[in-house]
Tab-separated table of C-alpha atoms and ligand atoms in Angstrom:
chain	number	residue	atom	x	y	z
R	1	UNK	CA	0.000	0.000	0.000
R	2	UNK	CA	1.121	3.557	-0.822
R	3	UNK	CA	1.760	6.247	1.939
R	4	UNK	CA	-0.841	8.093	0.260
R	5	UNK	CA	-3.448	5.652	0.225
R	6	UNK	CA	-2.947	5.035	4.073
R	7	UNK	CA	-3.856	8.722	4.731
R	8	UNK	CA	-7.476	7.780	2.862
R	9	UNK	CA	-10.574	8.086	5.022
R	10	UNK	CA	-13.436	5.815	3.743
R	11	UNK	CA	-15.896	7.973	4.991
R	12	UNK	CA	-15.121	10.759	2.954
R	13	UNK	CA	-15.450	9.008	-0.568
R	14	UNK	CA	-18.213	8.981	-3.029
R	15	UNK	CA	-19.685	5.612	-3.787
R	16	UNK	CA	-17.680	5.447	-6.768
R	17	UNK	CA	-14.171	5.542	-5.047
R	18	UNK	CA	-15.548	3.611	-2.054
R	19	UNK	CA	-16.215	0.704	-4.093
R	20	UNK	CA	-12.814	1.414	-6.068
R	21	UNK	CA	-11.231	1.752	-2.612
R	22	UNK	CA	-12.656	-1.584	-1.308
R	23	UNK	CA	-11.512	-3.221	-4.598
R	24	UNK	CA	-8.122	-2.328	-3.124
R	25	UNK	CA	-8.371	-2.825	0.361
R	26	UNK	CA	-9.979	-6.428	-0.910
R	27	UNK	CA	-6.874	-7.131	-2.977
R	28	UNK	CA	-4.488	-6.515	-0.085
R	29	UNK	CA	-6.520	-8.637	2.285
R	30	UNK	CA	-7.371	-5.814	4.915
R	31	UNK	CA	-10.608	-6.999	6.334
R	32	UNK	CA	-11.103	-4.188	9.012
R	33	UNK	CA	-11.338	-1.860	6.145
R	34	UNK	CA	-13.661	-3.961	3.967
R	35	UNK	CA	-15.873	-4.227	7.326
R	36	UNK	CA	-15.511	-0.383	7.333
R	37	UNK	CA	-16.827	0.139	3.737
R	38	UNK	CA	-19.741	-2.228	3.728
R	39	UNK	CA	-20.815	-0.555	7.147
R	40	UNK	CA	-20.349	2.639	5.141
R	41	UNK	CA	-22.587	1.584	1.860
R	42	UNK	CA	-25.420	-0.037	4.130
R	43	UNK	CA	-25.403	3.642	5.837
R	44	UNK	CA	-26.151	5.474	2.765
R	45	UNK	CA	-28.825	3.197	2.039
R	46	UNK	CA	-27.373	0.192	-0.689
R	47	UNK	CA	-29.140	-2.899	-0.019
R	48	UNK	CA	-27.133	-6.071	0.931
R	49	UNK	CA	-27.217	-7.891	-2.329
R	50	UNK	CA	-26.278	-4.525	-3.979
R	51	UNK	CA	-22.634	-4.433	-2.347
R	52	UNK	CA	-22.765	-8.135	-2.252
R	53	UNK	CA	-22.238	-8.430	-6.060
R	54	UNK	CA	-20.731	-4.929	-7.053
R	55	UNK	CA	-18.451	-4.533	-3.976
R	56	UNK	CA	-16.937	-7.875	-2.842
R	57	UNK	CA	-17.797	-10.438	-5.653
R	58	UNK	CA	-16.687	-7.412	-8.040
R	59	UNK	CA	-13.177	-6.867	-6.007
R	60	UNK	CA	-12.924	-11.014	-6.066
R	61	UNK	CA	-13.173	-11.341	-9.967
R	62	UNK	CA	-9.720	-8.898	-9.983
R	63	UNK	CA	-7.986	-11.369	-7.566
R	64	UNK	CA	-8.975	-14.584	-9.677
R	65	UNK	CA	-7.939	-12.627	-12.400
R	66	UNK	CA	-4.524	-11.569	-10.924
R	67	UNK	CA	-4.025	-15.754	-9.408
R	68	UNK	CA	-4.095	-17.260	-12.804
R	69	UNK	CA	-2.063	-14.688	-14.104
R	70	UNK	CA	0.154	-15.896	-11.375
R	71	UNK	CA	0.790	-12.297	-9.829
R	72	UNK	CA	-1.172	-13.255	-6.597
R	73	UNK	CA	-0.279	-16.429	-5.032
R	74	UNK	CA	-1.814	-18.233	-2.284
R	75	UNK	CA	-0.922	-16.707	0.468
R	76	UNK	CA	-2.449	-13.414	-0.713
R	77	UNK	CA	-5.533	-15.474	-2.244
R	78	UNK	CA	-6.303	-16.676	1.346
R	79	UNK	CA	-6.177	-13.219	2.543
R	80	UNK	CA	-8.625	-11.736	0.019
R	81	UNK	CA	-10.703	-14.307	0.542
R	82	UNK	CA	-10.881	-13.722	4.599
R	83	UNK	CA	-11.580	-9.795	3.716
R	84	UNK	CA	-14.584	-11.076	1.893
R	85	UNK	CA	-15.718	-13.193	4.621
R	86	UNK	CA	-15.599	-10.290	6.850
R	87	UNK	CA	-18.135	-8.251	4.767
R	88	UNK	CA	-20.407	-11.188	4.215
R	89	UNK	CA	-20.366	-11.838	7.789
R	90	UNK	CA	-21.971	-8.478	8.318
R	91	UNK	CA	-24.497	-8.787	5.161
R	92	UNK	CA	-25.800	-11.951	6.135
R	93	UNK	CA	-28.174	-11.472	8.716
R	94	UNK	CA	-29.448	-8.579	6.600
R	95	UNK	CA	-30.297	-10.973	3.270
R	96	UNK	CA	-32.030	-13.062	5.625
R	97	UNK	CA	-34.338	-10.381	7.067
R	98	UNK	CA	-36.516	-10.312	4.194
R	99	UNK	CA	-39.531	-11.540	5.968
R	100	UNK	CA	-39.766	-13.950	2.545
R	101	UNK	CA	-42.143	-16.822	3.196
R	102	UNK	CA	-40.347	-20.459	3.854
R	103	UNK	CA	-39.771	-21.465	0.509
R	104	UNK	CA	-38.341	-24.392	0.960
R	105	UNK	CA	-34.551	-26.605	2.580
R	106	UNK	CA	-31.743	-27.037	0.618
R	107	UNK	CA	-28.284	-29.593	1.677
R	108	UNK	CA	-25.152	-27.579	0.017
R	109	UNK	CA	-21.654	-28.663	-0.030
R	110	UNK	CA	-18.222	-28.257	-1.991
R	111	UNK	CA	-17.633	-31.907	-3.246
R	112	UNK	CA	-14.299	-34.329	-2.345
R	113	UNK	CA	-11.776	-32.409	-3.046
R	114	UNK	CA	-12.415	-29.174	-3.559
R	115	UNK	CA	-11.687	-26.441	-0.234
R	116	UNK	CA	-13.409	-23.516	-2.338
R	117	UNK	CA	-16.253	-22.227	-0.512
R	118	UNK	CA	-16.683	-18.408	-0.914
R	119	UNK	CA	-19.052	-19.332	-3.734
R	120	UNK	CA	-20.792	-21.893	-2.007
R	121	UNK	CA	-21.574	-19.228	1.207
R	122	UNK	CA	-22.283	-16.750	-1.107
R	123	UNK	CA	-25.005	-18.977	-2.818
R	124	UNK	CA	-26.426	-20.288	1.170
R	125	UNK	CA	-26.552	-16.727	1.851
R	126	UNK	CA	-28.518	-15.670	-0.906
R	127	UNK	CA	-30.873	-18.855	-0.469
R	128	UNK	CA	-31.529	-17.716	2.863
R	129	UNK	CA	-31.845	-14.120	2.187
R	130	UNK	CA	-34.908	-15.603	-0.144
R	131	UNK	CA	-36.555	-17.853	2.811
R	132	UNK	CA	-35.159	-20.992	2.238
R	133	UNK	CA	-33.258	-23.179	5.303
R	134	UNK	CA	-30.052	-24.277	4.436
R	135	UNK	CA	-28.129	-26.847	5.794
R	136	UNK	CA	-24.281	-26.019	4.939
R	137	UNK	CA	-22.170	-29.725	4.602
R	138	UNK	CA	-18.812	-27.408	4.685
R	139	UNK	CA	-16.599	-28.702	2.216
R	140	UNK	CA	-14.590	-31.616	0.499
R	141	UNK	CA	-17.909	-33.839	1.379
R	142	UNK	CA	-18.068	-37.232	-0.150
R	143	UNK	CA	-20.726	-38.924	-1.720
R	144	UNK	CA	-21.762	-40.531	2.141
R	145	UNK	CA	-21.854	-36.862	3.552
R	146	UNK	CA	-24.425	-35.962	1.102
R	147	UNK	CA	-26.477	-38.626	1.239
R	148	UNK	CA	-26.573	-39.130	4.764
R	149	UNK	CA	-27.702	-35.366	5.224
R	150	UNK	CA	-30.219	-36.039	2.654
R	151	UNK	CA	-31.740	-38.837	4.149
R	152	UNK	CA	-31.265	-36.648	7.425
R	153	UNK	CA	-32.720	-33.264	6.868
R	154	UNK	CA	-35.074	-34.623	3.965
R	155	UNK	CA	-34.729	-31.202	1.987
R	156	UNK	CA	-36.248	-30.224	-1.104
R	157	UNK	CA	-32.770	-29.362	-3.079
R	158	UNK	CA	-29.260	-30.978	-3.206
R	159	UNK	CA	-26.492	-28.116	-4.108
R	160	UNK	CA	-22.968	-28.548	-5.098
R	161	UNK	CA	-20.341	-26.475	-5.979
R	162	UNK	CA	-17.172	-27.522	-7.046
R	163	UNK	CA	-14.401	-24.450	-8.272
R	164	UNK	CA	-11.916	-27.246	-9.901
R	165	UNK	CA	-12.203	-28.968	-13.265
R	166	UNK	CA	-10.465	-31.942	-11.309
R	167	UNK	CA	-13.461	-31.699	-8.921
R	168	UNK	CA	-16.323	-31.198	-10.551
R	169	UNK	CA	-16.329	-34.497	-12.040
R	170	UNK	CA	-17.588	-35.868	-8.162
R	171	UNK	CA	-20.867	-34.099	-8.859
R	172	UNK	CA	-21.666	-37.179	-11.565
R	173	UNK	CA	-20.726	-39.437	-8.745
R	174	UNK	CA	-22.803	-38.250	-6.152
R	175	UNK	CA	-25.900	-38.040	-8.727
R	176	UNK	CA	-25.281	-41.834	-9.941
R	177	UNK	CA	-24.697	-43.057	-6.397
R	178	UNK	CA	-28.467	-41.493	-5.777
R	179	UNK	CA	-29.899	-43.523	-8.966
R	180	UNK	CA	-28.250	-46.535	-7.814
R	181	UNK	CA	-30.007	-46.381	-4.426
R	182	UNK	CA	-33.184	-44.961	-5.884
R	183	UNK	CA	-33.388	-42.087	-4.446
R	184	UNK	CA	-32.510	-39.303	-7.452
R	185	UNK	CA	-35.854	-38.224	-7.883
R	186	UNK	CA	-36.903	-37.587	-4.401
R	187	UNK	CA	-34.834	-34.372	-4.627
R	188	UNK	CA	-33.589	-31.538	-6.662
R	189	UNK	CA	-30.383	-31.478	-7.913
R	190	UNK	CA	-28.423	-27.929	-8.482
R	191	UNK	CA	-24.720	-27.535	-9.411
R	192	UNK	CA	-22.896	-24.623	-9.808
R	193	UNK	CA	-18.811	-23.352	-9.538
R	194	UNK	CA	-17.196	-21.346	-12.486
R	195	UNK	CA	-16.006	-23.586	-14.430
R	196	UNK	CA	-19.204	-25.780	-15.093
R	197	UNK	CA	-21.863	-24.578	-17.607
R	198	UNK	CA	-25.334	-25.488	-18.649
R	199	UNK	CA	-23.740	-28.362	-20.935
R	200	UNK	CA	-21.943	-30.032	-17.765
R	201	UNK	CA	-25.050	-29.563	-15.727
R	202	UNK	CA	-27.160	-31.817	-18.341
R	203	UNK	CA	-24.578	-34.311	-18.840
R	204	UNK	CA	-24.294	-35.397	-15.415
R	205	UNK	CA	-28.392	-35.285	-14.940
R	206	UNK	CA	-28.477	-32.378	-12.702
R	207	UNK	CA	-31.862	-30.750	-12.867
R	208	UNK	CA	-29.957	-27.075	-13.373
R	209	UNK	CA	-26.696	-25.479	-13.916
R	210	UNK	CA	-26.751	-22.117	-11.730
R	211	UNK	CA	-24.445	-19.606	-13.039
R	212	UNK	CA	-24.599	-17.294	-10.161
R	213	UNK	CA	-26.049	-16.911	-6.589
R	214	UNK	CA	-29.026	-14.764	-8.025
R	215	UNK	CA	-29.542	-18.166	-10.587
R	216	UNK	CA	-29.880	-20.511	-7.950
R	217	UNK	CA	-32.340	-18.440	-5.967
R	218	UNK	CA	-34.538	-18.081	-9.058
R	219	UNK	CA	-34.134	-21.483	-9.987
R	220	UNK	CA	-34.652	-23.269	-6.812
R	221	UNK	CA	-37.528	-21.186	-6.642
R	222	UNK	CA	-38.952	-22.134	-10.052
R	223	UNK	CA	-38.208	-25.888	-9.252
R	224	UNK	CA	-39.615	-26.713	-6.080
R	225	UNK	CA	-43.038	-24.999	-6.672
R	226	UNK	CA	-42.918	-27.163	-9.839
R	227	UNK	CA	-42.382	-29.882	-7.473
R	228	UNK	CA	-45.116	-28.865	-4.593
R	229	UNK	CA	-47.636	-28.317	-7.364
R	230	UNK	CA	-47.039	-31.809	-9.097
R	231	UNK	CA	-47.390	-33.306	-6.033
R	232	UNK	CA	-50.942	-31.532	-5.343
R	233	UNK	CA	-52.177	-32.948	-8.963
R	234	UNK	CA	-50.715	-36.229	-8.716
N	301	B1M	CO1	-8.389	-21.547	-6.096
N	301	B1M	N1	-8.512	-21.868	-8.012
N	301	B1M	N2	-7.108	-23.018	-5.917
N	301	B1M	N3	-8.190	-20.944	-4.263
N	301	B1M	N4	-9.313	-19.967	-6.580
N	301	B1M	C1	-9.480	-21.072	-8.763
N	301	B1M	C2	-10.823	-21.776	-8.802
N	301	B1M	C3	-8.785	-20.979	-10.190
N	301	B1M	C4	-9.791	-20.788	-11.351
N	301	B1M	C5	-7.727	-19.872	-10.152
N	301	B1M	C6	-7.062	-19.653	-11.482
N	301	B1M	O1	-6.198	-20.402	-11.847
N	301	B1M	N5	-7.481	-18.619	-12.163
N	301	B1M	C7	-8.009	-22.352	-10.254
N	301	B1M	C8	-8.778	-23.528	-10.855
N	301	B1M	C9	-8.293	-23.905	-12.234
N	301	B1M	C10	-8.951	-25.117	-12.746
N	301	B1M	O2	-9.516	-25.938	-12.086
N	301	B1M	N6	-8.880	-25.249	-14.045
N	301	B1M	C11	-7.675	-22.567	-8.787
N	301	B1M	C12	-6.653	-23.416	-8.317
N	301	B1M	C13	-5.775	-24.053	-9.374
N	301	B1M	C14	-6.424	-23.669	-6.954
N	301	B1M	C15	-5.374	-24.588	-6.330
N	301	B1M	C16	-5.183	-25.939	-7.009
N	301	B1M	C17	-4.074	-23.756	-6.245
N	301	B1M	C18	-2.892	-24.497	-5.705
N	301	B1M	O3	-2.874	-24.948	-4.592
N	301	B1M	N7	-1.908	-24.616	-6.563
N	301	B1M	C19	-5.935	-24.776	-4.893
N	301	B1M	C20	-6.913	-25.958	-4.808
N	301	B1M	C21	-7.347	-26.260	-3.383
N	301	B1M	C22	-8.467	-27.291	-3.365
N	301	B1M	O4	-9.613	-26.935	-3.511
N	301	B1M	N8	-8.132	-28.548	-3.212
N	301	B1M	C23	-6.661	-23.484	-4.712
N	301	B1M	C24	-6.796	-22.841	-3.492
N	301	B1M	C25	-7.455	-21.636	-3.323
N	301	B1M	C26	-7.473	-20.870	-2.004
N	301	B1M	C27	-7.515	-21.770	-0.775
N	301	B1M	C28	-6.232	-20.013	-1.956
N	301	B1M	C29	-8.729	-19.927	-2.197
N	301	B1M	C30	-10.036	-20.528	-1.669
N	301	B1M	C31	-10.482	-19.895	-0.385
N	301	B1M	C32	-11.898	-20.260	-0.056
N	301	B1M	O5	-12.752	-20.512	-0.895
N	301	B1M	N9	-12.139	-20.294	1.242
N	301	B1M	C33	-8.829	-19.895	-3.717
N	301	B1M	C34	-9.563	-18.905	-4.431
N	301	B1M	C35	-10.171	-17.783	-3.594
N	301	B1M	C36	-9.731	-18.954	-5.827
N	301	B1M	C37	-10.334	-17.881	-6.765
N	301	B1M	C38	-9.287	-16.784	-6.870
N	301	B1M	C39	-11.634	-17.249	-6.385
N	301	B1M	C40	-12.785	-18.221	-6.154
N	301	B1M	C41	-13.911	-17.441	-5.547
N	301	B1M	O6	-14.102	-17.450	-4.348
N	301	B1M	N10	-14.622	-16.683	-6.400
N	301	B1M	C42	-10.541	-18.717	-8.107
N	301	B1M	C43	-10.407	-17.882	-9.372
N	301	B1M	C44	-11.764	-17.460	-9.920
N	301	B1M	O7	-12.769	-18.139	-9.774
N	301	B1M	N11	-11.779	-16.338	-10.570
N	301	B1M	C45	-9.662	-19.894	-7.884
N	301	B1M	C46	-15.701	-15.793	-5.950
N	301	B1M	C47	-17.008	-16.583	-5.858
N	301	B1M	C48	-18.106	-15.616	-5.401
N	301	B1M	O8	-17.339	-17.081	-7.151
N	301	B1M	O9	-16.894	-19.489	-6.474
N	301	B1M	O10	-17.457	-18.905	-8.886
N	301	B1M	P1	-17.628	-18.644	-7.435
N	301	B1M	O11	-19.171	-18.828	-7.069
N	301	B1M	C49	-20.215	-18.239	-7.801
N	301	B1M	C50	-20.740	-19.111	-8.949
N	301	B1M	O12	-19.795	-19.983	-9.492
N	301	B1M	C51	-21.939	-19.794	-8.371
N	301	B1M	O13	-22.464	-18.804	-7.499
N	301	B1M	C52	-21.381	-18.164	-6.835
N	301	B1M	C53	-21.802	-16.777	-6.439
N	301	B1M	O14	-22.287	-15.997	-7.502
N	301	B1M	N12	-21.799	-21.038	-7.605
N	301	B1M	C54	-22.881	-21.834	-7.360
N	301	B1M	C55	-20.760	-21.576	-6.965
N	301	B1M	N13	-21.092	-22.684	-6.331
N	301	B1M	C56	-22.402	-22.884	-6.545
N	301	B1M	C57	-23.253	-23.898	-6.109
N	301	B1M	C58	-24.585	-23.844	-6.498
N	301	B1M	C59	-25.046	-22.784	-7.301
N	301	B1M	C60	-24.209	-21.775	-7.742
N	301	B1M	O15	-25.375	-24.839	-6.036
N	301	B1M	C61	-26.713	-24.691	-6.095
């Protein structure tokens, strides 16, 4: 960090250079400040999803970016990626005040694996923010933890996420393992993690691909009251 950019007072920003600021203070890790500059947004009136996806997910994309391109490393990665946490923290009890109506339970986890779970939070989050319970598996869950928490908390939606192209393969195990035992209808199935697409989703026999967190909440929506009004006809 700069001398100069030490001297900076959130506060005093407009929106414009907060968010650029946060980008920053996201990028070098510094949590305290990203705490500082979603406290600041939610003051002037931005809702929670708002700095959500144009503050932290927005500074994120630039440190993916930069860790391919190998100028961050892990270290630094790890960091960023506890900054975020800090802001979520705060937004989180906030997306779930929404009054929504229970819509429904979903069983997420990062498959075998895979330790990448910003995404998968993000997505919980988000699900909860929209009235559904969510039971978080954590990550690097094998194909028993998932089916022992389905046949535990007997939701209406399995999610996965998986960040790795070495990973995301699991998903196809998980989803054959619950065909084997009979049990693959009884639920719906939604992937999601960058590098799957709509292709990858089909191919395995998920019910949905969700691109984003925003995705998933509309299409978990769209597919359980599918499901609650097939069951009222059948
Ligand atoms: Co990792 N990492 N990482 N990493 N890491 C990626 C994924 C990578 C693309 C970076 C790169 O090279 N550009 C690359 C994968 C390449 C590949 O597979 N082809 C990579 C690699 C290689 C690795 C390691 C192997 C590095 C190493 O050790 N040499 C290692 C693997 C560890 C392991 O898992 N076994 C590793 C480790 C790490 C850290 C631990 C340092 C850290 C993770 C910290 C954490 O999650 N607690 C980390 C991070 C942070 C990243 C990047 C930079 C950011 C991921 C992220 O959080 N994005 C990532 C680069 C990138 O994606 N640009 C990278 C923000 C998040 C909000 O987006 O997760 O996509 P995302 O989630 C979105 C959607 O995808 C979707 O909604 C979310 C919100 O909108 N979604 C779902 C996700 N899951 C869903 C589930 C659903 C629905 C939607 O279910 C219903």
């Amino acid at each position: 960090m700069s001398e100069e950019e030490e001297d900076i007072i959130l506060s005093e920003l407009d929106d414009d250079d907060l968010v650029a600021q946060m980008f920053d203070d996201l990028y070098d890790g510094l949590k305290e400040e990203i705490e500082e500059g979603v406290n600041i947004l939610l003051e002037r009136g931005w809702t929670p999803y708002k700095i959500l996806t144009e503050a932290l997910v927005g500074g994120m994309k630039i440190v993916g970016d930069d860790f391919r391109d190998g100028i961050l490393f892990v270290p630094e990665v790890l960091l960023a990626a506890n900054a975020m946490k800090g802001g979520m923290y705060i937004l989180k009890p906030l997306l779930a005040e929404t009054g929504a109506p229970r819509m429904g339970k979903m069983v997420i986890g990062t498959v075998k694996g895979d330790i990448h779970d910003i995404g998968k939070n993000l997505v919980s989050m988000m699900m909860e923010g929209a009235g559904f319970e969510v039971v978080d598996l954590g990550i690097n869950n094998a194909v028993e933890a998932y089916l022992e928490a389905l046949e535990a908390e007997e939701p209406d939606i399995l999610g996965m996420s998986a960040l790795l192209t070495t990973t995301m393969p699991y998903m196809k195990v998980v989803i054959d393992t619950m065909i084997e035992q009979g049990k693959r209808d009884d639920f719906i199935v939604l992937v999601g993690g960058a590098p799957l697409n709509e292709e990858f989703g089909r191919a395995i026999g998920a019910d949905a691909y969700c691109r984003d967190a925003a995705v998933a909440v509309e299409t978990a929506k769209t597919l359980v009251s599918r499901k609650h009004n097939q069951g009222a006809t059948v």
